Short mmCIF file of C-alpha atoms in Angstrom, two decimals:
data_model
loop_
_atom_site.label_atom_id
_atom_site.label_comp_id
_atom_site.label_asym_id
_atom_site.label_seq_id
_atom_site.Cartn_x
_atom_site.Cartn_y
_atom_site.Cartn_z
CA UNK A 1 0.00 0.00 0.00
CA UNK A 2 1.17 3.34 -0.83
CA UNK A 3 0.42 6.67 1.58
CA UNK A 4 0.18 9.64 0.11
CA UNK A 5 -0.32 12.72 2.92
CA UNK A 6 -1.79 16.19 1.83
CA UNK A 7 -1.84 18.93 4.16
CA UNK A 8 -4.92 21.85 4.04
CA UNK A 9 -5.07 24.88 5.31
CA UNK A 10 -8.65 26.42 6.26
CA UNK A 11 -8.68 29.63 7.39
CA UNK A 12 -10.50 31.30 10.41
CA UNK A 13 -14.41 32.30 9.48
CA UNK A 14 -13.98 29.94 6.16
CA UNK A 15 -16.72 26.77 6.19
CA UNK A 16 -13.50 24.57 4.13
CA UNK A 17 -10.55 24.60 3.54
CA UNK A 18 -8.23 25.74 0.61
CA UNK A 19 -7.54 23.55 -2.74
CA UNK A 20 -4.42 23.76 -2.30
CA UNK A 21 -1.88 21.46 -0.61
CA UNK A 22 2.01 21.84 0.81
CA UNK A 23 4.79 22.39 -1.54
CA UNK A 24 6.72 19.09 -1.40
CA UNK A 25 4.73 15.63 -2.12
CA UNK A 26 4.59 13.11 0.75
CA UNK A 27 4.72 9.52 0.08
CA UNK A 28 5.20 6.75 2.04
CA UNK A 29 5.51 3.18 1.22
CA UNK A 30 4.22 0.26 3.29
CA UNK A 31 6.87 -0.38 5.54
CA UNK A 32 7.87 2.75 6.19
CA UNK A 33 7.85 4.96 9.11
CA UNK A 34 4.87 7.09 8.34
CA UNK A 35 4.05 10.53 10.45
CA UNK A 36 0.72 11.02 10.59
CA UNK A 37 -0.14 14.13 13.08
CA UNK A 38 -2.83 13.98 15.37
CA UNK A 39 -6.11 16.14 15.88
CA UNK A 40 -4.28 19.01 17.82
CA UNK A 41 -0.78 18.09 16.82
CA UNK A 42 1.33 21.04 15.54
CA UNK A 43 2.82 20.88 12.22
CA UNK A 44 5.00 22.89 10.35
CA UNK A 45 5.53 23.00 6.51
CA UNK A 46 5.74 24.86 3.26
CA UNK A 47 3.35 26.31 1.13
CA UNK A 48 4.22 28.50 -1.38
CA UNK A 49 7.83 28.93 -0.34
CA UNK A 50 6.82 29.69 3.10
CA UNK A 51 7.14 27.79 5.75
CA UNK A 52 4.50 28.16 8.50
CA UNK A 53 3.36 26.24 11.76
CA UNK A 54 -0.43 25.13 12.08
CA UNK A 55 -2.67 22.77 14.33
CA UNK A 56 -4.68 20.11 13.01
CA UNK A 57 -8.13 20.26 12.63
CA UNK A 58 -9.07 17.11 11.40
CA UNK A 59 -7.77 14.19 9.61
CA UNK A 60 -9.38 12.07 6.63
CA UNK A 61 -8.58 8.48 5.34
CA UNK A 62 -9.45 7.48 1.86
CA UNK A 63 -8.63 4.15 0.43
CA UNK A 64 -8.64 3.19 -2.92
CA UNK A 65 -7.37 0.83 -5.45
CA UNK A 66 -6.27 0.73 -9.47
CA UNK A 67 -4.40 -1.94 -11.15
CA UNK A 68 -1.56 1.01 -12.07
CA UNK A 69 -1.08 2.24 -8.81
CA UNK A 70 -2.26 -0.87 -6.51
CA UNK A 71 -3.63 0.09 -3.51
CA UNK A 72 -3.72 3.80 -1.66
CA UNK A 73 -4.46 5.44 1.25
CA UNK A 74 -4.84 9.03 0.88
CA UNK A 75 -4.39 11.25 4.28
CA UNK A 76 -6.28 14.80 3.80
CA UNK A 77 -5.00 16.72 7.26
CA UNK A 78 -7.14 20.21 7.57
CA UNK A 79 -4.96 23.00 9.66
CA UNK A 80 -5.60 25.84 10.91
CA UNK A 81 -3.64 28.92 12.37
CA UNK A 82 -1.73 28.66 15.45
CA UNK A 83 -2.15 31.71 17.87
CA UNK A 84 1.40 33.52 18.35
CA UNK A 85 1.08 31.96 22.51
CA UNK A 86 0.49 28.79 21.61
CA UNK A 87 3.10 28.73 18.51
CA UNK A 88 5.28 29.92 20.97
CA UNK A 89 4.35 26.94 23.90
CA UNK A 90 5.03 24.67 21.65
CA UNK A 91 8.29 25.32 20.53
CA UNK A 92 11.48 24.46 22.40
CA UNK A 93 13.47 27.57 23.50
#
């Protein structure tokens, strides 16, 4: 199985999230350490050349399967903004 993680970011006072995803592609392979964040986890990553931290929102799990690809399990993770305090209390000094 193939993992394939996409990280979205929904801003505050929007009812969904952007179409767009992070700058590099994730994929994992089965076998492979694979990082998926938790619901309240802080994450940090680039989108368009900028490299921001966030908290997740919520995660989704789809599974599918084509003869070309075999089988996949894609990982939507919605973010959101992290407040400057708690962007701070979460990094190490």
């Amino acid at each position: 199985m193939t993992y394939k993680i996409e990280f979205q970011h929904k801003s505050e006072g929007r009812l969904r999230p952007s179409d767009t995803s992070q700058d590099q592609e994730l994929i994992f392979k089965q076998g492979e350490f694979i990082p998926i964040p938790n619901v309240g986890d802080s994450v940090t990553y680039s989108h368009d050349n900028e490299r921001r931290s966030y908290r997740v929102f919520s995660r989704h799990f789809s599974y599918s399967y084509t003869p070309a690809e075999g089988e996949l399990c894609h990982i939507n993770i919605v973010v959101i903004d992290l407040s400057n305090d708690e962007e701070a209390g979460r990094r190490k000094g």
